[in-house]
Coordinates of C-alpha atoms and ligand atoms in Angstrom, one line a residue:
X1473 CA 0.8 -19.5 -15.8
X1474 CA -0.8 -19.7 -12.6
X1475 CA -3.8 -16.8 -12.0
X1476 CA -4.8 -16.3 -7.8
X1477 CA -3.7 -18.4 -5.5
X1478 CA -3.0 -15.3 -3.0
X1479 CA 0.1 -14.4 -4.7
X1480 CA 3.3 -15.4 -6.3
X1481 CA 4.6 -14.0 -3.2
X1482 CA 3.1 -16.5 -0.9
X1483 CA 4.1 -19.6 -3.2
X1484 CA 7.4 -18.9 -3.7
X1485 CA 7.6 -18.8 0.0
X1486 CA 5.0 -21.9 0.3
X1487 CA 1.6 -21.0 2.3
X1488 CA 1.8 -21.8 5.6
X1489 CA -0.3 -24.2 7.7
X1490 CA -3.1 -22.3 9.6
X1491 CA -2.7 -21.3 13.2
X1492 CA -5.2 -22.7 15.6
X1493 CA -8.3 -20.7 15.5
X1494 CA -9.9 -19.3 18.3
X1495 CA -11.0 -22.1 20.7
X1496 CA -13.9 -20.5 22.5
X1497 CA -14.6 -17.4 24.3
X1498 CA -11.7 -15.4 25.8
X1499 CA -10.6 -12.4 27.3
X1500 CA -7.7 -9.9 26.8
X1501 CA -6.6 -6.2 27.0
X1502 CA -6.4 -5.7 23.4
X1503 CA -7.9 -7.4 20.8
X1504 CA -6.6 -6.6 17.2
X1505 CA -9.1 -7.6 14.6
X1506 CA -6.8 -8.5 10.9
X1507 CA -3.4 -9.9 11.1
X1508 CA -1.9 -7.8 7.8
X1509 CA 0.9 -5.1 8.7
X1510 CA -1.3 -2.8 10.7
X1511 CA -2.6 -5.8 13.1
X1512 CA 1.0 -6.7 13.5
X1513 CA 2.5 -4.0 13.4
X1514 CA 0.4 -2.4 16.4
X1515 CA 1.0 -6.0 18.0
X1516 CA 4.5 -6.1 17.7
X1517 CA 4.8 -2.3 19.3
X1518 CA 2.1 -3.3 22.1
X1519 CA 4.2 -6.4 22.9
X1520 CA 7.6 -4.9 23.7
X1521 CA 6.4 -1.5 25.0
X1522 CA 4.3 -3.7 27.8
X1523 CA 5.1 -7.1 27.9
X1524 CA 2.5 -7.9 30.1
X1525 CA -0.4 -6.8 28.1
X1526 CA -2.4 -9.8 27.3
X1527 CA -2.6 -9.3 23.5
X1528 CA -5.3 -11.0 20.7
X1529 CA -4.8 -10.9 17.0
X1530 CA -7.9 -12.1 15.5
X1531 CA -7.3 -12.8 11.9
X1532 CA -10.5 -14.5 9.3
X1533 CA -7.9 -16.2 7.4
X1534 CA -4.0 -16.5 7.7
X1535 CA -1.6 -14.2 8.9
X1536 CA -1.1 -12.0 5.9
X1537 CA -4.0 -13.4 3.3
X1538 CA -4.9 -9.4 2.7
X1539 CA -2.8 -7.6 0.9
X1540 CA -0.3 -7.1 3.3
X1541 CA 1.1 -10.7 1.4
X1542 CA 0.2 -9.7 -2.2
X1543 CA 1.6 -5.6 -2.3
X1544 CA 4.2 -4.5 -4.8
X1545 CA 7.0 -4.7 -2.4
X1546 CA 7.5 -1.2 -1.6
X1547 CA 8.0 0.1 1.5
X1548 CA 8.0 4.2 0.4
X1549 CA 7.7 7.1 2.4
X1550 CA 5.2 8.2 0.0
X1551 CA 2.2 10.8 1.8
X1552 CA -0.8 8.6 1.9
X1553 CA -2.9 11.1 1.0
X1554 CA -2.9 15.2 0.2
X1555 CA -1.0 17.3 2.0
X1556 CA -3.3 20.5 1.6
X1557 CA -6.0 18.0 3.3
X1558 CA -3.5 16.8 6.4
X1559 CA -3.0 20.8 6.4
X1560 CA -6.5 21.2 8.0
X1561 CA -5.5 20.1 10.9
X1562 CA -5.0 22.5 13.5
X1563 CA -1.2 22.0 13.2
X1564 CA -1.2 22.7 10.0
X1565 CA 1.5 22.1 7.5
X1566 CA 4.1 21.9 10.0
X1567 CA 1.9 18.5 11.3
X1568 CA 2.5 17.6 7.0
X1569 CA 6.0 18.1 7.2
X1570 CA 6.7 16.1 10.4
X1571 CA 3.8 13.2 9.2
X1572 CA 6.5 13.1 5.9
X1573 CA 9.7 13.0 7.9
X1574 CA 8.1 10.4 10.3
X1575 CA 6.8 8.1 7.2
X1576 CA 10.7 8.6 5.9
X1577 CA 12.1 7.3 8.7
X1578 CA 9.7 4.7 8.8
X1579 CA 11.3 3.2 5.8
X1580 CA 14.6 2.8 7.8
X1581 CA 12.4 1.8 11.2
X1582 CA 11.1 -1.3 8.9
X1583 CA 14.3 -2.2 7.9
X1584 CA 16.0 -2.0 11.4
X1585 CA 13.2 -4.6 12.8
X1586 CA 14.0 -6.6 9.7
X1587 CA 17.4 -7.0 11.3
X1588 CA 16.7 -7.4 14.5
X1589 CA 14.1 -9.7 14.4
X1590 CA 15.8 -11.7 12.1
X1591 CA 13.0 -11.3 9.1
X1592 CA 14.9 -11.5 5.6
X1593 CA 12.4 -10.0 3.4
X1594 CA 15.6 -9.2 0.8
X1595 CA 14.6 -5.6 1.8
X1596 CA 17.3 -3.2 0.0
X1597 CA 16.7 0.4 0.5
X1598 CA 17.3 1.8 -3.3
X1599 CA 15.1 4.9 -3.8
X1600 CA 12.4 4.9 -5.8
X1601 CA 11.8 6.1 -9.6
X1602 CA 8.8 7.7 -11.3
X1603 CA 9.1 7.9 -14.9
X1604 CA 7.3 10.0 -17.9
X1605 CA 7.1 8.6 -21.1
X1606 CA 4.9 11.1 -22.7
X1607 CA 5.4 14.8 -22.9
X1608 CA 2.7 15.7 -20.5
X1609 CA 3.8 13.0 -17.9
X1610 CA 7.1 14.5 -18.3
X1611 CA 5.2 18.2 -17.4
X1612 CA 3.6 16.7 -14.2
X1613 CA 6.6 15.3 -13.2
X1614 CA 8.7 18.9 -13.1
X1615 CA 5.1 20.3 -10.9
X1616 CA 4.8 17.9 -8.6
X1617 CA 9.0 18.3 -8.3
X1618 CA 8.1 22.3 -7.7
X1619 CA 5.0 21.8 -5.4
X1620 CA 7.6 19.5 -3.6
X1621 CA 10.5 22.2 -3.3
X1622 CA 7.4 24.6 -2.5
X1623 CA 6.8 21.9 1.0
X1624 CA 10.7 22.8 1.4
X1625 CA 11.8 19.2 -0.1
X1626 CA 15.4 19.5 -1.2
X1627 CA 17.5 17.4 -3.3
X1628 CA 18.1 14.9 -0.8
X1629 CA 14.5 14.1 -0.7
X1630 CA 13.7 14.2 -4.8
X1631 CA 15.2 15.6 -7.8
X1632 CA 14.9 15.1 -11.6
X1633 CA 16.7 13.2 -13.6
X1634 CA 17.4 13.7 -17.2
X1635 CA 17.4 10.4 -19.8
X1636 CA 20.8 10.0 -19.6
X1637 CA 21.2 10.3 -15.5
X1638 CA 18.2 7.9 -15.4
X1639 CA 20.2 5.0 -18.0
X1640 CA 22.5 4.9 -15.1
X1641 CA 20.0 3.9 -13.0
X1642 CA 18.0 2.1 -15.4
X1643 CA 17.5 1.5 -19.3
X1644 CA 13.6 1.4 -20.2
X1645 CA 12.2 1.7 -23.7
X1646 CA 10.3 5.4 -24.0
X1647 CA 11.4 6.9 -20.7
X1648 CA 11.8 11.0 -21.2
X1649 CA 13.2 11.9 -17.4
X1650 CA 12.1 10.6 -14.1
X1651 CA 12.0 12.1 -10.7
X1652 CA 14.4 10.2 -7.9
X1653 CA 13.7 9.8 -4.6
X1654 CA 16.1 7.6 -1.9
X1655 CA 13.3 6.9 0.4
X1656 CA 11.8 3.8 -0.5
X1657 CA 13.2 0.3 -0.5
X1658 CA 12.1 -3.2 -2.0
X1659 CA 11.1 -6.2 -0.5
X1660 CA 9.2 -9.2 -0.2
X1661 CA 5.7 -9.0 1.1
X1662 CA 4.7 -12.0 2.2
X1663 CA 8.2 -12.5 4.0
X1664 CA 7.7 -9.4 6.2
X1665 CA 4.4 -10.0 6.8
X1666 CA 5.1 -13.9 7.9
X1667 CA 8.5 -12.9 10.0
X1668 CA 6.2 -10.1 11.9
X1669 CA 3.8 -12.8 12.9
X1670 CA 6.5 -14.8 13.8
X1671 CA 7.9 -11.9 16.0
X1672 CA 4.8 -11.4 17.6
X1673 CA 3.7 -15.2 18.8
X1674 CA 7.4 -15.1 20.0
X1675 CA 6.7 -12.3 22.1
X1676 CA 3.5 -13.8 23.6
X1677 CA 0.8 -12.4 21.6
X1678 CA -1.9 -15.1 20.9
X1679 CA -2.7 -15.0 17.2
X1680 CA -6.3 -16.6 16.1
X1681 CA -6.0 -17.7 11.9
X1682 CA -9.5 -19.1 10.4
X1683 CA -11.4 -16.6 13.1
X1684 CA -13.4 -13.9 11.2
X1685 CA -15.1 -11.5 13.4
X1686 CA -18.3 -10.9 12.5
X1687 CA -19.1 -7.6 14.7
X1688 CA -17.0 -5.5 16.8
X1689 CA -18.7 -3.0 20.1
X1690 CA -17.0 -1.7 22.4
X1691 CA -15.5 -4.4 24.8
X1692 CA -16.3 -7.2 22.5
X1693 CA -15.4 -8.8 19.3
X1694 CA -18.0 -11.2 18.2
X1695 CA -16.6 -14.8 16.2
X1696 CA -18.4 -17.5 15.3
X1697 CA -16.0 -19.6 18.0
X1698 CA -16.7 -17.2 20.7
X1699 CA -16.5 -13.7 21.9
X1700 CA -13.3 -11.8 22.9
X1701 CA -13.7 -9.3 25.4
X1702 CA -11.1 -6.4 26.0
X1703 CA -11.0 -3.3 27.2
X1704 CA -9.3 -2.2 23.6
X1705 CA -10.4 -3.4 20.2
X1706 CA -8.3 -2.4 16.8
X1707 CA -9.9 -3.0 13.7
X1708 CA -6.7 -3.2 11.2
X1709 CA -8.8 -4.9 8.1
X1710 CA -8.2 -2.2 5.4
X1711 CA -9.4 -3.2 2.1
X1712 CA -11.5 -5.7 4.0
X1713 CA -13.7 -3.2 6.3
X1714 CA -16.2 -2.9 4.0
X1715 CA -17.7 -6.2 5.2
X1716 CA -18.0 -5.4 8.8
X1717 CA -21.5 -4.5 9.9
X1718 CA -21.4 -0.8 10.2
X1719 CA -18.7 0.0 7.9
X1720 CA -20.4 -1.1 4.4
X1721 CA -19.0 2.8 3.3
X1722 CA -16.2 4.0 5.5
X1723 CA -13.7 2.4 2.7
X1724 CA -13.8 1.3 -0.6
X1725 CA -12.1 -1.4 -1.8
X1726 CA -9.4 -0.8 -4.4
X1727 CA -8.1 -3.5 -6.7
X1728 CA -5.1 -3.7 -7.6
X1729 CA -3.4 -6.3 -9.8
X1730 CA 0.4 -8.2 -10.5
X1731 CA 1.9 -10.1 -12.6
X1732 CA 5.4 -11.4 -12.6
X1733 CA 8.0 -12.8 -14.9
X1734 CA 10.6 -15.6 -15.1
X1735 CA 13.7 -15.0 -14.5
X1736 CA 15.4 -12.7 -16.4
X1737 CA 19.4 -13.7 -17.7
X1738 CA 22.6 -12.0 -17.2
X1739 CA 22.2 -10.7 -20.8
X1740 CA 18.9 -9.1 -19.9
X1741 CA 20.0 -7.7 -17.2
X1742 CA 22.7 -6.6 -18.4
X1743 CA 21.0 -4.2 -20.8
X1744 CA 18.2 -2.8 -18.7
X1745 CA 20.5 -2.3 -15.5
X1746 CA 18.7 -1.5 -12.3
X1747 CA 21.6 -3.0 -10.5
X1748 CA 20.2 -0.8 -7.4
X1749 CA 16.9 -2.2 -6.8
X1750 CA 14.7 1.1 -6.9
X1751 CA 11.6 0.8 -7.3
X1752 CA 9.6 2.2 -10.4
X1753 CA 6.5 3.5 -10.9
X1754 CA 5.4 6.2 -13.8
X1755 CA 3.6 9.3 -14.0
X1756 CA 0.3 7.8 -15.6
X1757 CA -3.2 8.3 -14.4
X1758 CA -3.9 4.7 -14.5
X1759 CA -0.1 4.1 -13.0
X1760 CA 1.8 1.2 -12.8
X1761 CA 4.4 0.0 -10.0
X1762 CA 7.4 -2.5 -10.2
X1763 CA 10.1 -3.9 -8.7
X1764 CA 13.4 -6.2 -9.7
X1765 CA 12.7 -8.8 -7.5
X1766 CA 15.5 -10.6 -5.4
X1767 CA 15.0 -13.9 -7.1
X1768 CA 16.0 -11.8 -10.8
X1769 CA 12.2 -11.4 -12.2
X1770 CA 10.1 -7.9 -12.9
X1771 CA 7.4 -7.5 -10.2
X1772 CA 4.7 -5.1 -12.3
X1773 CA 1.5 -4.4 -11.0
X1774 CA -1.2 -1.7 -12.2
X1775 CA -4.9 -1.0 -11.4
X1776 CA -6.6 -3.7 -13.7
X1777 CA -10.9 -3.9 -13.0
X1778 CA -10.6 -1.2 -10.5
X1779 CA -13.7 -1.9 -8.1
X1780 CA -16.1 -5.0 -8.0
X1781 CA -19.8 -3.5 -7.7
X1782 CA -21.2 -3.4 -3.8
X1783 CA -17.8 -3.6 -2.5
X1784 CA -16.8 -7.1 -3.3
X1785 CA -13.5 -8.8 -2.7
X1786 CA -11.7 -11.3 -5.1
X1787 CA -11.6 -15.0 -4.5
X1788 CA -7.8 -15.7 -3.7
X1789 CA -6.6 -13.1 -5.7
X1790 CA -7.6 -14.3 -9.3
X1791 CA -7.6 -11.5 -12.1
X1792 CA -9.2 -11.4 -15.5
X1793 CA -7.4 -12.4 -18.6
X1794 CA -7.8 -9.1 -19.5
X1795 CA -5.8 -7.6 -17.3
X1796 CA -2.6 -10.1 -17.3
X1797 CA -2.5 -9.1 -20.5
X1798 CA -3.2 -5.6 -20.8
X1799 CA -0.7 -5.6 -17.4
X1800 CA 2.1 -7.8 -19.9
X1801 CA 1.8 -5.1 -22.4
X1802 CA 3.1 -2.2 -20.4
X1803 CA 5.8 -4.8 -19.4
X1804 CA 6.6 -5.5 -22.8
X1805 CA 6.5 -2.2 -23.6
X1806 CA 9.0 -0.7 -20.9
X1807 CA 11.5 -3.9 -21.0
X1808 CA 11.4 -5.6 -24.4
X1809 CA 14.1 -7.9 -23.6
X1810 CA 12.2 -8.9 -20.1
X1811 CA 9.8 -11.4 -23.1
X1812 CA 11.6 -13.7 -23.5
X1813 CA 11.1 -14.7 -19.6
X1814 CA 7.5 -14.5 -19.9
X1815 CA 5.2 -14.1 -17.4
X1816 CA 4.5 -17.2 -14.3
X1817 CA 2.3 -15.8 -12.2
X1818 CA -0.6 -13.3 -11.9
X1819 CA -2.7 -12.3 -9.3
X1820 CA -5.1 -9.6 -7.5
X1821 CA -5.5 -7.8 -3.7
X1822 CA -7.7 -5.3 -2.2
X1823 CA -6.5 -2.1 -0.6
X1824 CA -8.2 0.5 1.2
X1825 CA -9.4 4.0 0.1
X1826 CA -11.9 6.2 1.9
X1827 CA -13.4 8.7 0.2
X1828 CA -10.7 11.8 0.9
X1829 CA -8.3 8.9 0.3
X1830 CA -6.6 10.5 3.5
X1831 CA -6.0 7.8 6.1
X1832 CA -7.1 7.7 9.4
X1833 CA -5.1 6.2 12.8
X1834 CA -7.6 6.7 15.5
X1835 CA -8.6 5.3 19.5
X1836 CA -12.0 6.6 21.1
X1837 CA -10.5 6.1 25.1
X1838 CA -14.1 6.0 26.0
X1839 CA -15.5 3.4 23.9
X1840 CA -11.6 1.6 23.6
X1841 CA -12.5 1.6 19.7
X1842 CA -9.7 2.2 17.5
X1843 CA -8.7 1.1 13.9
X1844 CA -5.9 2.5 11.6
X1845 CA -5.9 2.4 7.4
X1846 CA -6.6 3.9 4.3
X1847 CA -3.1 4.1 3.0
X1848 CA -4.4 4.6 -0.6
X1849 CA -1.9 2.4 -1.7
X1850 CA 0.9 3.5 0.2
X1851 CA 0.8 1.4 3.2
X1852 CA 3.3 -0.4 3.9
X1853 CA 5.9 2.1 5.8
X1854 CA 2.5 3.7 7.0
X1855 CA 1.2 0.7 8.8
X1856 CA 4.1 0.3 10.2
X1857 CA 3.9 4.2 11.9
X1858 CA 0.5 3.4 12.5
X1859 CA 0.7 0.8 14.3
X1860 CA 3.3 2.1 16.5
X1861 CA 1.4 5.0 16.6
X1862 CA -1.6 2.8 17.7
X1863 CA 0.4 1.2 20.2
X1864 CA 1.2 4.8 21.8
X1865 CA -2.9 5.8 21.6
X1866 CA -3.6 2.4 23.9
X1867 CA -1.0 2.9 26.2
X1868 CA -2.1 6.2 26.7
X1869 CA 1.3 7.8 26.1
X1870 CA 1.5 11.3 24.5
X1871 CA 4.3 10.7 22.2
X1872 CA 5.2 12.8 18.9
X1873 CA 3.4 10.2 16.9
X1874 CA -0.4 10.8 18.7
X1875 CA -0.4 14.7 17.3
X1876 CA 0.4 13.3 13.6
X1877 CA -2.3 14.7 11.6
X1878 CA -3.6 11.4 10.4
X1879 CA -4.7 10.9 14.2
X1880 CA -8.2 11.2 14.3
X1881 CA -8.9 12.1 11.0
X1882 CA -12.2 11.0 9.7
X1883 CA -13.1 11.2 6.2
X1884 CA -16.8 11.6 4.7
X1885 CA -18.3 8.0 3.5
X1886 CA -18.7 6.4 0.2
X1887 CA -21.8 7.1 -1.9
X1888 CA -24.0 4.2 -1.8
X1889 CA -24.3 2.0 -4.7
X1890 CA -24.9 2.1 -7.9
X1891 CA -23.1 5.7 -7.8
X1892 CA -20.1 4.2 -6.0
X1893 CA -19.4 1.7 -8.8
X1894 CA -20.5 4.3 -11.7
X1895 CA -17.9 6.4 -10.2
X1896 CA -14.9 4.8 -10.2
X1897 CA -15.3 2.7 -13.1
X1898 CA -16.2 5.8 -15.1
X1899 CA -13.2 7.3 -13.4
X1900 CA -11.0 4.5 -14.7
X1901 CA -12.4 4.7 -18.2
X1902 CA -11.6 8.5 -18.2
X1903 CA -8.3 7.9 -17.1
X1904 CA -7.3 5.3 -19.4
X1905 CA -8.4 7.1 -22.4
X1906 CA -6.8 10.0 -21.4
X1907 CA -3.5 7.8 -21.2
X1908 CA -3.7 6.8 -24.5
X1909 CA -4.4 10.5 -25.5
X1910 CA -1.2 11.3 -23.6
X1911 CA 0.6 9.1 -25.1
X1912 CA -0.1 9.7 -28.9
X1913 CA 0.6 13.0 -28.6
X1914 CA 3.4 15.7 -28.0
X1915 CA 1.5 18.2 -26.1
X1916 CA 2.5 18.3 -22.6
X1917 CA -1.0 19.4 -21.1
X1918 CA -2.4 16.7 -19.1
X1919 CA -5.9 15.9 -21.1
X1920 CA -8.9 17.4 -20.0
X1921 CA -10.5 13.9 -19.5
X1922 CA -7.8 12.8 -16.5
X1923 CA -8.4 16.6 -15.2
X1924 CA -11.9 15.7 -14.8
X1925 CA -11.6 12.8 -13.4
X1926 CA -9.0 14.4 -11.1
X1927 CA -12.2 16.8 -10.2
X1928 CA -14.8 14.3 -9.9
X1929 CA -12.9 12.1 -7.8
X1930 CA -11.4 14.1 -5.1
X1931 CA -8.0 12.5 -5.7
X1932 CA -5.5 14.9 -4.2
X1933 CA -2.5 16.1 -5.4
Ligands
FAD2176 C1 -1.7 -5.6 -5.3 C2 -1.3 -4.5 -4.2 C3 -0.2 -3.8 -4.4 C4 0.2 -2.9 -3.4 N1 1.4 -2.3 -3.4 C5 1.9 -1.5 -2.4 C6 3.2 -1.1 -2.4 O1 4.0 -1.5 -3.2 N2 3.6 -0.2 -1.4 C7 2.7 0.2 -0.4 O2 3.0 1.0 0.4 N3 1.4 -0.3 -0.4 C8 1.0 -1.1 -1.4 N4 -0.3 -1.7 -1.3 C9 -1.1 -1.3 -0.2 C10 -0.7 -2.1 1.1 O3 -0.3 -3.4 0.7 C11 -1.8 -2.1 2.1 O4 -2.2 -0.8 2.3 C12 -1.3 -2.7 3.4 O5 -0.8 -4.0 3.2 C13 -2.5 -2.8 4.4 O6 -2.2 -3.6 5.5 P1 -3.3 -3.9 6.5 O7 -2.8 -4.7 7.5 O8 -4.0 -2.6 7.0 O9 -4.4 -4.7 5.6 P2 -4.4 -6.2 5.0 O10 -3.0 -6.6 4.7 O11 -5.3 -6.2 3.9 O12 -4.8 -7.1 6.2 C14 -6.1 -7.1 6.7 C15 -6.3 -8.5 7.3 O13 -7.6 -8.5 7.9 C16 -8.2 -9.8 7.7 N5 -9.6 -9.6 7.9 C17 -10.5 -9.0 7.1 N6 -11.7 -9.0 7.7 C18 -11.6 -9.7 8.8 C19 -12.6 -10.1 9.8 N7 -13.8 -9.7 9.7 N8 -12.1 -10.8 10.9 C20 -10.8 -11.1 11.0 N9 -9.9 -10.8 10.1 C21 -10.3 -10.1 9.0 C22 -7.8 -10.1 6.3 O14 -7.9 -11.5 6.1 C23 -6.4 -9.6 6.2 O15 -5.4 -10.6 6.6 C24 -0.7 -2.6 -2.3 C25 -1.9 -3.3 -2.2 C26 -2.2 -4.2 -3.2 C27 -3.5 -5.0 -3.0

């Protein structure tokens, strides 16, 4: 089985040959620092809104190393954050409610691009499925379906589903009910991410690979090849921000881990179904995320080691052996038929949470400073908005996008280490025991221990 190597994503589509780097000094309008969706994204917006703007993407790597080419494939509407905290904003929850109809037609903007760009990322817009398989996920799963009615969410945006309405959908071993929701559709990472940075180079925009920039002030990204000078420069490195001086806590980065199967037979798939492509995901505190893959395997992915002490980062995406298989064990759990495919590929990513785990899109027209991310592990649709909506704060063009809550918001900082690492490892532990308390049980409280952790956190619900 093969452990790293960026993803399975990337090598089923073959890594690509690198870009030239940056050949010495330059200037430019805008300088985008990370080529992942929000680099691209904001690139791609920039380009055909002005096609005159002389446009940089400076990326340390290739195109889509981050995890923008090793996510779980769905593009979901899902808030990136808590709703009561996007409240504070001086629009209040009608600035929620349009930030969650924007992200929702995201999901559809992505797709459309898709098309006309001519980027098959086998993108099929299915809905999405969350399902309990203990009593007390079951119990969380009918609140968060009434705190959703309570933000006015109707049955076109989410409803329940029994046992029996969810077998149509899909048959998995221990499922109690689920909650639906149709917007969120699967794809292909690392074939977006390489079609958008074949969109953008088409449309002029000079793309850097093997360049990491080692400082960013205003006017001027620093590279060991030579400075970039602009009047704008985006930092779009999520889960990778932690590295850039000044930055050390303005997010953490989260691990996350995948593993993926062979492929499944007709016979297997005949019996768990899923013949719609939703995604799934369950109502866990340590929660996992999947998707039937267009080539016929299970995509699974979960949390795994949670944080690496002093804000490390993986080496090519390599997990521990724990992890595949405590990660194959939920798998085998959920689809007992999906053994007999086993498992060919496992691998690791970093994605970015600040400490509200709110994200931020922001632009300082003074200093031309701007960076967008923090997606909590919901960024793929949002990256997209923000980096339209980044492409709006350059331009200078008040558009319904610029008064989004999530524009301008700025979460505290991370605690310095050791507590950050105590934290959320101790979180982790606490919720995984309270998983398996969950789980042995018929009680539909949610266990103390995963309420605590809920409290010491700060993760919103
Ligand atoms: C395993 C995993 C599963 C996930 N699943 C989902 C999912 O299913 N759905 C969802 O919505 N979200 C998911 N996410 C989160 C989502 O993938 C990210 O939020 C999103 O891809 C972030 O895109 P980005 O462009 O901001 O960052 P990235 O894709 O991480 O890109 C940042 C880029 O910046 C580059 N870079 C970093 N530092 C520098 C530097 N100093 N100089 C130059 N370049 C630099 C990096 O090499 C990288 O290419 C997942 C994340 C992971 C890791």
């Amino acid at each position: 089985m093969r452990n790293g190597e960026v993803s399975y994503w990337w090598q089923a589509r073959g890594i690509p040959p690198r870009r030239p780097a940056l050949p010495g000094s330059t200037e430019a309008d805008v300088c985008i620092v990370g080529a992942g969706y929000t680099g691209l994204w904001t690139a791609y917006y920039l380009s055909r809104a002005d096609p005159a703007l002389r446009i940089v993407v400076l990326e340390a790597s290739f195109a889509g190393y981050g995890a923008s080419g090793r996510n779980g494939g769905w593009v979901t509407a899902e808030l990136p954050g808590s709703r009561a905290r996007y409240a504070r904003h001086p629009r209040g929850t009608d600035g929620v409610r349009d930030l969650e109809q924007h992200l929702r037609d995201t999901v559809d903007e992505v797709a459309r691009v898709c098309a006309a760009e001519g980027i098959d990322a086998g993108l099929v817009k299915g809905g999405t499925l969350s399902v309990a398989t203990s009593a007390a996920q079951q119990a969380r799963l009918r609140r968060r379906l009434e705190r959703d009615r309570a933000w006015g969410d109707d049955a076109g945006t989410v409803r329940y589903l029994e046992k029996t309405e969810l077998d149509d959908h899909l048959r998995l071993t221990g499922a109690l009910g689920a909650l639906y929701s149709p917007h969120c559709a699967r794809m292909q990472p690392a074939d977006l991410v390489a079609g958008l940075a074949e969109a953008v180079t088409r449309a002029g925009v000079r793309l850097y690979e093997a360049t990491p920039v080692t400082s960013i002030s205003a006017g001027c990204a620093r590279t060991p090849a030579g400075d970039v000078r602009a009047s704008y420069i985006v930092r779009c490195t999520e889960g990778y921000t932690a590295d850039i001086p000044g930055q050390h806590r303005t997010l953490l980065p989260m691990n996350s881990s995948m593993i993926v199967t062979g492929p499944l037979g007709d016979e297997a798939w005949k019996s768990i179904g899923w013949d719609r492509f939703e995604t799934l995901g369950d109502e866990a505190h340590a929660y996992i995320y999947a998707q039937r893959t267009a080539d016929g395997r299970i995509a699974l992915g979960g949390r795994g080691v949670p944080y690496r002490f002093g804000s490390g980062l993986d080496h090519d995406g390599v997990i521990a052996p724990s992890t595949i298989a405590q990660l194959g064990r939920i798998l085998r759990r959920m689809f007992p038929v999906a053994a007999g495919a086993g498992l060919e590929h496992a691998w690791c990513g970093v994605l970015g949470v600040p400490r509200d785990w709110c994200a931020t899109v922001t632009l300082d027209p003074q200093t031309g400073l701007g960076w967008a991310g923090g997606y909590s592990g919901h960024g793929v649709a949002a990256a997209n908005l923000a980096g339209r909506t980044l492409a709006d704060l350059v331009r200078g063009v008040p558009s319904p996008l610029t008064t989004l809550p999530w524009v301008g918001h700025r979460s505290p900082r991370w605690e310095p280490e050791p507590a950050r690492w105590t934290g959320v490892r101790g979180l982790y532990a606490l919720y995984r025991t309270a998983d398996r308390l969950e789980s042995a049980r018929r009680s539909p409280r949610t266990s103390a221990l995963a309420r605590a952790g809920d409290l010491i956190s700060g993760i919103p619900h």
